Amino acid sequence: MLHHQMIRQDFGFRVQRFGGFYTCLVLSILSFLSPILMVIIPQLPIYTFRTSQLRCDVECDGLLISLSFKLMCLAAGAWAVFYRKPRSTLPRLMLYRGFVCLLLILVGLAFWLFYIFRISEDKKRTSYKEIVSYSMCYLDALIVLHYLSLLLIHLRHQQPAFLIKIVRSPDGESSSFLIGAMSIQQAAANVLDRYYSSFGIFNPYLEELPTSRERRDAATAGGGDSNYKYFNPGQDGYGNYHEKDSRVGSPGFRNSTGRKDYGHNDLFYDEYEYERRLKKRRARLISATDEAFSHIHRINNMDNKGTSSPMDSYEVAQTIFPSIVRPLQKYLRITRQQPRHTMDSILSHLANIIHYDMSPKAFLEKYLTVSPVLQNDMERVELQSWSLISTVAVTRDLTPGVTFQLRQGDVSLMCDVITLPHYNITEALLQTPTTQSFIVDRSSHQV
């Protein structure tokens, strides 16, 4: 039962994802073939035209050549601009693309109705040259529609009109970029492109900094009293938090991340201690990696002298891997990156770096740099599902002050739309002292 439901959902998603694309593709192909069919139909034995009516003079031949050339240009332009699979599945219909498709249907129906009426009712007085001219008019209308769709769907968004500020929750990382005039759902797709290409990898385990060993011991040894902070009100009325025999306590509380809050002083020292340990383990990792890669150069020198048989990059990686793995594991542990990197992936990455003769810093870049999001192997999937939340209809264009949100699990992106100001740029002349002023100043100085 569950399997059939998943198949139905998958089929429905595929229809939603590719339905609009293939609909536009079918309409474009039918519109492209229509002028050709209009020229070919009189030559078929369906309609009994006289030989004089089917005669094509020099002007008619020129129209046919022009028709062929315009069809080739239209096909190349449509393929270069519009033939691409959709990269995002939007919740609503794109208004401008739907408007262009509606115009395409109306123009096709109008031309075909008049074409059938002229051939059926007035075929005795219709010449082949007039039919070719009629199909040429239809092709001109298609070229105009192609130009209109290029303006509405592509070029309209190129001019920057707004600034979108993105804030990620819960870590608060933010970024901003310029965007053109488009609908809210199209802006959401652009926001996700920006997110996956410029934001850092979100690590939920880093939200809880490790506390010092003394505070952990105090929290575990106190039993039920570990939920309280004790202080001793002295003579001046200010509390001393380090008196063990104090009897007055204040209940600790937990913040939004679930971590016990010990006050700004404790938080400051925890962050300071964490940064110190992080820098120390980073320095050990860099030093160990440099030493391991210098060992690679010694191995290469021995291979060049012929003292040993040459090894491939994977064997060399296996040789130096034990000297790197321990400091790397400590660094990944303190930065909470263990779930993202397995031993096999690290070894393969090291072999690839050695194969292309890259530097030690090139090997460490994958672990020391946390951006972009797509650097995370877990994010490299074919489909990313996000929920768009907006108080305004998602088919409407962006306006100043609009706010919408994108959600995926615990990660949410708050997007604020800010309008760009009008820049009033005036020209000002550079005022330089004249020769006369120099003379006056000199004379006054002498006086």
Coordinates of C-alpha atoms in Angstrom, one line a residue:
M1 CA 0.0 0.0 0.0
L2 CA 2.8 2.4 1.0
H3 CA 4.7 1.4 -2.2
H4 CA 1.8 2.3 -4.5
Q5 CA 1.3 5.6 -2.6
M6 CA 5.0 6.5 -3.1
I7 CA 4.7 5.6 -6.8
R8 CA 1.6 7.9 -7.1
Q9 CA 3.4 10.8 -5.3
D10 CA 6.4 10.3 -7.5
F11 CA 4.3 10.3 -10.7
G12 CA 2.4 13.4 -9.5
F13 CA 5.7 15.2 -8.7
R14 CA 7.1 14.4 -12.1
V15 CA 3.9 15.7 -13.8
Q16 CA 4.2 18.9 -11.7
R17 CA 7.9 19.2 -12.5
F18 CA 7.9 18.6 -16.2
G19 CA 4.3 19.3 -17.1
G20 CA 4.8 23.0 -17.9
F21 CA 8.0 22.4 -19.7
Y22 CA 6.6 19.7 -22.0
T23 CA 3.4 21.7 -22.6
C24 CA 5.5 24.7 -23.8
L25 CA 7.6 22.4 -25.9
V26 CA 4.6 20.8 -27.6
L27 CA 3.1 24.2 -28.3
S28 CA 6.4 25.5 -29.7
I29 CA 6.8 22.5 -32.0
L30 CA 3.3 22.7 -33.3
S31 CA 3.7 26.4 -34.0
F32 CA 7.0 25.9 -35.7
L33 CA 5.5 23.2 -38.0
S34 CA 2.4 25.2 -38.8
P35 CA 3.9 27.5 -41.5
I36 CA 5.5 24.5 -43.2
L37 CA 2.2 22.6 -43.2
M38 CA 0.5 25.7 -44.7
V39 CA 2.9 25.7 -47.6
I40 CA 2.8 21.9 -48.1
I41 CA -1.0 21.3 -47.9
P42 CA -1.8 22.9 -51.3
Q43 CA 0.6 20.5 -53.0
L44 CA -1.2 17.5 -51.6
P45 CA -4.0 15.8 -53.5
I46 CA -6.5 16.7 -50.7
Y47 CA -7.5 19.9 -52.5
T48 CA -7.9 20.1 -56.3
F49 CA -6.0 23.3 -57.2
R50 CA -5.4 24.1 -60.8
T51 CA -1.9 24.1 -62.2
S52 CA -2.1 27.8 -62.8
Q53 CA -2.9 28.4 -59.2
L54 CA 0.1 26.3 -58.0
R55 CA 2.6 28.1 -60.3
C56 CA 5.4 29.8 -58.3
D57 CA 7.2 32.7 -59.9
V58 CA 10.4 34.4 -58.9
E59 CA 8.8 36.4 -56.1
C60 CA 7.2 33.3 -54.8
D61 CA 10.5 31.5 -54.8
G62 CA 12.1 34.4 -52.9
L63 CA 9.3 34.1 -50.3
L64 CA 10.0 30.4 -49.9
I65 CA 13.7 31.0 -49.4
S66 CA 13.0 33.7 -46.9
L67 CA 10.6 31.4 -45.1
S68 CA 13.2 28.7 -44.8
F69 CA 15.8 31.1 -43.5
K70 CA 13.5 32.6 -40.9
L71 CA 12.4 29.1 -39.7
M72 CA 16.1 28.2 -39.2
C73 CA 16.7 31.4 -37.2
L74 CA 13.6 30.9 -35.1
A75 CA 14.5 27.3 -34.3
A76 CA 18.1 28.2 -33.3
G77 CA 16.9 31.1 -31.1
A78 CA 14.2 29.0 -29.4
W79 CA 16.7 26.2 -28.7
A80 CA 19.4 28.6 -27.3
V81 CA 17.0 30.5 -25.1
F82 CA 14.2 28.2 -24.0
Y83 CA 15.3 24.6 -24.4
R84 CA 16.5 23.7 -20.9
K85 CA 15.0 21.6 -18.2
P86 CA 13.5 23.4 -15.3
R87 CA 15.8 23.7 -12.2
S88 CA 13.0 24.4 -9.8
T89 CA 9.4 23.3 -9.4
L90 CA 7.3 26.3 -8.4
P91 CA 4.1 25.9 -6.4
R92 CA 2.0 28.1 -8.8
L93 CA 1.9 28.9 -12.5
M94 CA 4.4 31.4 -13.9
L95 CA 2.1 34.2 -15.1
Y96 CA 4.4 35.5 -17.9
R97 CA 5.1 32.1 -19.3
G98 CA 1.4 31.2 -19.2
F99 CA 0.6 34.5 -20.9
V100 CA 3.0 33.8 -23.7
C101 CA 1.6 30.3 -24.2
L102 CA -1.9 31.7 -24.3
L103 CA -0.9 34.1 -27.0
L104 CA 0.8 31.3 -28.9
I105 CA -2.5 29.3 -28.8
L106 CA -4.6 32.2 -29.8
V107 CA -2.4 33.2 -32.7
G108 CA -2.2 29.6 -34.0
L109 CA -6.0 29.2 -33.8
A110 CA -6.6 32.5 -35.6
F111 CA -4.2 31.8 -38.5
W112 CA -5.5 28.2 -38.9
L113 CA -9.1 29.2 -38.9
F114 CA -8.6 31.8 -41.6
Y115 CA -6.4 29.4 -43.6
I116 CA -9.0 26.7 -43.6
F117 CA -11.7 29.2 -44.5
R118 CA -9.8 30.6 -47.4
I119 CA -8.8 27.3 -48.9
S120 CA -12.3 25.7 -48.4
E121 CA -14.5 28.7 -49.5
D122 CA -12.3 30.7 -51.8
K123 CA -9.9 28.1 -53.2
K124 CA -10.7 28.9 -56.9
R125 CA -9.3 32.4 -56.6
T126 CA -6.5 31.7 -54.1
S127 CA -3.0 31.4 -55.6
Y128 CA 0.0 29.5 -54.2
K129 CA 1.9 32.8 -53.8
E130 CA -0.8 34.2 -51.6
I131 CA -0.7 31.0 -49.4
V132 CA 3.1 31.4 -49.1
S133 CA 2.7 35.1 -48.1
Y134 CA 0.0 34.1 -45.6
S135 CA 2.4 31.5 -44.0
M136 CA 5.1 34.1 -44.0
C137 CA 2.8 36.4 -42.0
Y138 CA 2.3 33.6 -39.5
L139 CA 6.0 33.1 -39.1
D140 CA 6.5 36.8 -38.6
A141 CA 4.0 36.7 -35.7
L142 CA 5.9 33.8 -34.2
I143 CA 9.1 35.7 -34.3
V144 CA 7.4 38.7 -32.6
L145 CA 6.1 36.3 -29.9
H146 CA 9.6 34.9 -29.5
Y147 CA 11.0 38.4 -28.9
L148 CA 8.2 39.2 -26.5
S149 CA 8.8 36.0 -24.5
L150 CA 12.5 36.8 -24.4
L151 CA 11.7 40.3 -22.9
L152 CA 9.2 39.0 -20.3
I153 CA 10.8 35.8 -19.2
H154 CA 14.5 36.5 -19.4
L155 CA 15.6 40.1 -19.9
R156 CA 13.0 41.6 -17.5
H157 CA 14.9 40.1 -14.5
Q158 CA 18.3 41.3 -15.5
Q159 CA 18.1 44.9 -14.2
P160 CA 18.6 45.0 -10.4
A161 CA 15.6 46.4 -8.7
F162 CA 15.7 45.1 -5.1
L163 CA 18.0 43.9 -2.4
I164 CA 17.1 40.6 -0.7
K165 CA 18.6 40.0 2.8
I166 CA 18.7 36.3 3.8
V167 CA 19.0 35.3 7.5
R168 CA 19.3 31.7 8.4
S169 CA 17.9 30.3 11.6
P170 CA 19.0 29.0 14.1
D171 CA 22.7 30.1 13.6
G172 CA 21.9 33.6 12.3
E173 CA 24.2 33.5 9.3
S174 CA 23.2 36.2 6.8
S175 CA 23.9 37.4 3.3
S176 CA 22.3 39.7 0.7
F177 CA 22.3 40.1 -3.0
L178 CA 20.6 42.1 -5.8
I179 CA 17.7 40.8 -7.7
G180 CA 15.5 42.0 -10.5
A181 CA 11.7 42.4 -10.8
M182 CA 10.1 38.9 -10.6
S183 CA 7.5 37.0 -8.7
I184 CA 7.9 35.8 -5.1
Q185 CA 8.2 32.2 -6.1
Q186 CA 10.9 33.0 -8.7
A187 CA 12.7 35.0 -6.1
A188 CA 12.6 32.0 -3.8
A189 CA 14.4 29.9 -6.4
N190 CA 17.1 32.5 -6.8
V191 CA 17.4 32.7 -3.0
L192 CA 18.1 28.9 -2.9
D193 CA 20.7 29.3 -5.7
R194 CA 22.4 31.9 -3.6
Y195 CA 22.1 29.8 -0.4
Y196 CA 23.7 26.7 -1.8
S197 CA 26.5 28.6 -3.5
S198 CA 27.6 31.1 -0.9
F199 CA 26.3 30.1 2.6
G200 CA 28.4 28.1 5.0
I201 CA 27.4 24.5 5.9
F202 CA 25.0 24.5 8.8
N203 CA 26.2 22.4 11.7
P204 CA 23.6 22.0 14.4
Y205 CA 26.1 20.4 16.8
L206 CA 28.1 23.6 17.0
E207 CA 25.2 25.4 18.6
E208 CA 26.3 23.9 21.9
L209 CA 29.8 24.9 22.9
P210 CA 31.5 22.4 25.1
T211 CA 31.7 23.6 28.7
S212 CA 34.8 23.4 30.8
R213 CA 35.6 20.2 32.7
E214 CA 35.1 21.9 36.1
R215 CA 31.6 23.0 35.3
R216 CA 30.6 19.6 33.9
D217 CA 31.9 18.0 37.1
A218 CA 30.0 20.5 39.2
A219 CA 26.8 19.9 37.2
T220 CA 27.0 16.1 37.5
A221 CA 28.3 15.9 41.2
G222 CA 25.6 18.3 42.6
G223 CA 22.7 15.9 41.8
G224 CA 19.4 17.8 42.0
D225 CA 21.2 21.0 43.1
S226 CA 23.0 21.1 39.7
N227 CA 20.2 23.2 38.4
Y228 CA 21.1 26.1 40.7
K229 CA 23.8 28.8 40.8
Y230 CA 24.9 29.7 44.3
F231 CA 26.2 33.1 45.4
N232 CA 27.0 34.7 48.7
P233 CA 25.7 38.3 49.2
G234 CA 28.6 40.1 50.7
Q235 CA 28.7 43.3 52.7
D236 CA 28.5 45.4 49.6
G237 CA 25.4 43.6 48.4
Y238 CA 27.0 42.0 45.4
G239 CA 27.1 38.3 45.1
N240 CA 30.2 36.1 45.0
Y241 CA 29.6 33.1 42.7
H242 CA 32.6 31.1 43.9
E243 CA 31.7 30.5 47.5
K244 CA 31.1 26.8 48.0
D245 CA 29.3 27.2 51.4
S246 CA 26.8 29.7 50.2
R247 CA 23.2 28.9 51.0
V248 CA 21.3 31.2 48.6
G249 CA 20.6 29.8 45.1
S250 CA 19.0 31.0 41.9
P251 CA 17.6 28.4 39.5
G252 CA 19.5 28.1 36.2
F253 CA 17.5 28.1 33.0
R254 CA 17.9 26.7 29.5
N255 CA 18.0 28.7 26.4
S256 CA 16.3 28.0 23.0
T257 CA 19.1 25.5 22.1
G258 CA 18.5 23.4 25.2
R259 CA 21.9 24.3 26.7
K260 CA 22.1 25.5 30.3
D261 CA 22.8 29.2 30.5
Y262 CA 25.4 30.1 33.1
G263 CA 25.7 33.9 32.5
H264 CA 27.6 36.1 30.2
N265 CA 31.0 35.6 32.0
D266 CA 30.8 31.8 31.8
L267 CA 29.7 32.0 28.2
F268 CA 32.6 34.3 27.4
Y269 CA 35.2 32.0 29.0
D270 CA 33.6 29.0 27.3
E271 CA 33.9 30.5 23.9
Y272 CA 37.4 31.7 24.6
E273 CA 38.4 28.2 25.7
Y274 CA 36.8 26.7 22.7
E275 CA 38.6 29.1 20.3
R276 CA 41.9 28.4 22.0
R277 CA 41.5 24.6 21.7
L278 CA 40.3 25.0 18.1
K279 CA 43.4 27.1 17.1
K280 CA 45.6 24.6 18.8
R281 CA 44.2 21.6 17.1
R282 CA 44.2 23.4 13.8
A283 CA 47.9 24.3 14.1
R284 CA 48.7 20.6 15.0
L285 CA 46.7 19.4 11.9
I286 CA 48.5 21.8 9.6
S287 CA 51.9 20.9 11.0
A288 CA 51.2 17.2 10.7
T289 CA 49.9 17.5 7.1
D290 CA 53.0 19.6 6.1
E291 CA 55.3 16.9 7.5
A292 CA 53.4 14.1 5.8
F293 CA 53.6 15.9 2.4
S294 CA 57.3 16.5 2.9
H295 CA 57.5 12.7 3.4
I296 CA 55.9 12.3 0.0
H297 CA 58.6 14.4 -1.6
R298 CA 61.2 12.2 -0.1
I299 CA 59.4 9.1 -1.5
N300 CA 59.4 10.7 -4.9
N301 CA 63.1 11.5 -4.7
M302 CA 63.8 7.9 -3.9
D303 CA 61.6 6.7 -6.8
N304 CA 63.5 9.0 -9.2
K305 CA 66.8 7.6 -8.0
G306 CA 65.5 4.1 -8.7
T307 CA 66.1 2.8 -5.2
S308 CA 62.5 1.5 -5.0
S309 CA 59.6 0.7 -7.3
P310 CA 57.2 3.6 -7.9
M311 CA 53.9 3.6 -6.0
D312 CA 50.6 4.9 -7.2
S313 CA 48.8 7.8 -5.5
Y314 CA 46.5 5.6 -3.4
E315 CA 49.4 3.6 -2.0
V316 CA 51.2 6.8 -1.2
A317 CA 48.1 8.1 0.5
Q318 CA 47.9 4.9 2.6
T319 CA 51.5 5.4 3.6
I320 CA 51.1 8.9 5.0
F321 CA 47.5 8.5 6.2
P322 CA 48.4 7.2 9.7
S323 CA 50.4 10.4 10.5
I324 CA 47.5 12.6 9.5
V325 CA 44.4 10.8 10.7
R326 CA 44.8 11.4 14.5
P327 CA 45.2 15.2 14.4
L328 CA 42.5 15.3 11.7
Q329 CA 40.1 13.3 13.8
K330 CA 40.7 15.6 16.8
Y331 CA 40.0 18.6 14.6
L332 CA 36.8 17.1 13.1
R333 CA 35.7 16.2 16.6
I334 CA 36.0 19.7 18.0
T335 CA 34.4 21.2 14.9
R336 CA 31.6 18.6 14.9
Q337 CA 32.3 17.4 11.4
Q338 CA 32.6 13.7 12.1
P339 CA 29.2 12.7 10.4
R340 CA 30.3 14.4 7.2
H341 CA 33.6 12.7 6.6
T342 CA 34.3 9.0 6.7
M343 CA 37.8 7.4 6.7
D344 CA 37.3 6.1 3.2
S345 CA 36.3 9.6 1.9
I346 CA 39.3 11.2 3.6
L347 CA 41.6 8.6 2.1
S348 CA 40.2 9.0 -1.4
H349 CA 40.4 12.8 -1.2
L350 CA 44.1 12.5 -0.1
A351 CA 44.9 10.1 -3.0
N352 CA 43.2 12.5 -5.4
I353 CA 45.3 15.5 -4.0
I354 CA 48.5 13.4 -4.3
H355 CA 47.6 12.3 -7.9
Y356 CA 47.3 15.9 -9.1
D357 CA 50.4 17.0 -7.0
M358 CA 48.5 19.6 -5.0
S359 CA 49.8 21.3 -1.8
P360 CA 48.9 20.4 1.8
K361 CA 46.7 23.4 2.1
A362 CA 44.7 22.2 -0.9
F363 CA 44.1 18.9 1.0
L364 CA 43.0 20.7 4.2
E365 CA 40.7 23.2 2.4
K366 CA 37.9 20.7 2.5
Y367 CA 38.0 20.4 6.3
L368 CA 39.0 24.0 7.2
T369 CA 36.5 25.8 5.0
V370 CA 32.8 25.3 5.6
S371 CA 31.4 27.0 2.5
P372 CA 29.6 26.6 0.2
V373 CA 26.7 24.3 1.4
L374 CA 27.1 22.1 -1.7
Q375 CA 30.6 21.2 -0.4
N376 CA 28.8 18.9 2.0
D377 CA 28.4 15.5 0.5
M378 CA 25.1 15.0 2.3
E379 CA 23.6 18.0 0.4
R380 CA 24.6 16.7 -3.1
V381 CA 21.3 15.0 -3.8
E382 CA 19.2 15.3 -7.0
L383 CA 16.2 16.8 -5.2
Q384 CA 16.0 19.4 -2.5
S385 CA 12.5 20.0 -1.1
W386 CA 11.7 23.4 0.6
S387 CA 8.5 25.0 1.8
L388 CA 7.7 28.5 0.8
I389 CA 5.7 30.6 3.3
S390 CA 4.4 34.0 2.3
T391 CA 1.5 36.2 3.5
V392 CA 1.3 37.5 -0.1
A393 CA 0.3 35.4 -3.1
V394 CA 3.5 33.8 -4.5
T395 CA 2.5 34.7 -8.0
R396 CA 2.7 38.5 -7.3
D397 CA 5.8 40.5 -8.1
L398 CA 8.2 41.6 -5.5
T399 CA 7.4 44.8 -3.7
P400 CA 9.4 46.7 -1.0
G401 CA 8.7 45.4 2.5
V402 CA 7.6 41.9 1.4
T403 CA 8.9 39.1 3.6
F404 CA 8.8 35.4 2.8
Q405 CA 10.3 32.3 4.4
L406 CA 11.8 29.1 3.1
R407 CA 11.9 26.0 5.4
Q408 CA 13.6 22.7 5.3
G409 CA 13.6 20.7 8.5
D410 CA 15.2 22.8 11.3
V411 CA 16.7 25.2 8.8
S412 CA 14.7 28.3 7.8
L413 CA 15.6 31.2 5.6
M414 CA 14.0 34.6 6.3
C415 CA 14.0 36.8 3.2
D416 CA 13.4 40.6 3.4
V417 CA 12.9 42.6 0.2
I418 CA 14.4 46.1 0.3
T419 CA 14.0 48.5 -2.6
L420 CA 17.1 50.2 -4.1
P421 CA 17.2 54.0 -3.8
H422 CA 17.3 56.4 -6.7
Y423 CA 20.8 57.8 -7.1
N424 CA 21.0 61.5 -7.8
I425 CA 24.4 62.1 -9.2
T426 CA 25.4 65.7 -9.9
E427 CA 28.5 67.1 -11.6
A428 CA 30.9 69.3 -9.7
L429 CA 33.9 71.2 -11.0
L430 CA 37.3 70.8 -9.4
Q431 CA 38.2 74.2 -7.9
T432 CA 42.0 74.8 -8.3
P433 CA 43.8 77.9 -7.1
T434 CA 44.7 80.3 -9.9
T435 CA 48.1 81.8 -10.6
Q436 CA 46.9 85.2 -9.2
S437 CA 46.0 83.7 -5.9
F438 CA 49.4 82.2 -5.6
I439 CA 50.9 85.6 -6.2
V440 CA 48.7 87.2 -3.6
D441 CA 49.5 84.6 -1.0
R442 CA 53.2 85.0 -1.7
S443 CA 53.0 88.7 -1.3
S444 CA 51.0 88.5 1.9
H445 CA 53.5 86.0 3.2
Q446 CA 56.4 88.4 2.5
V447 CA 54.6 91.2 4.2

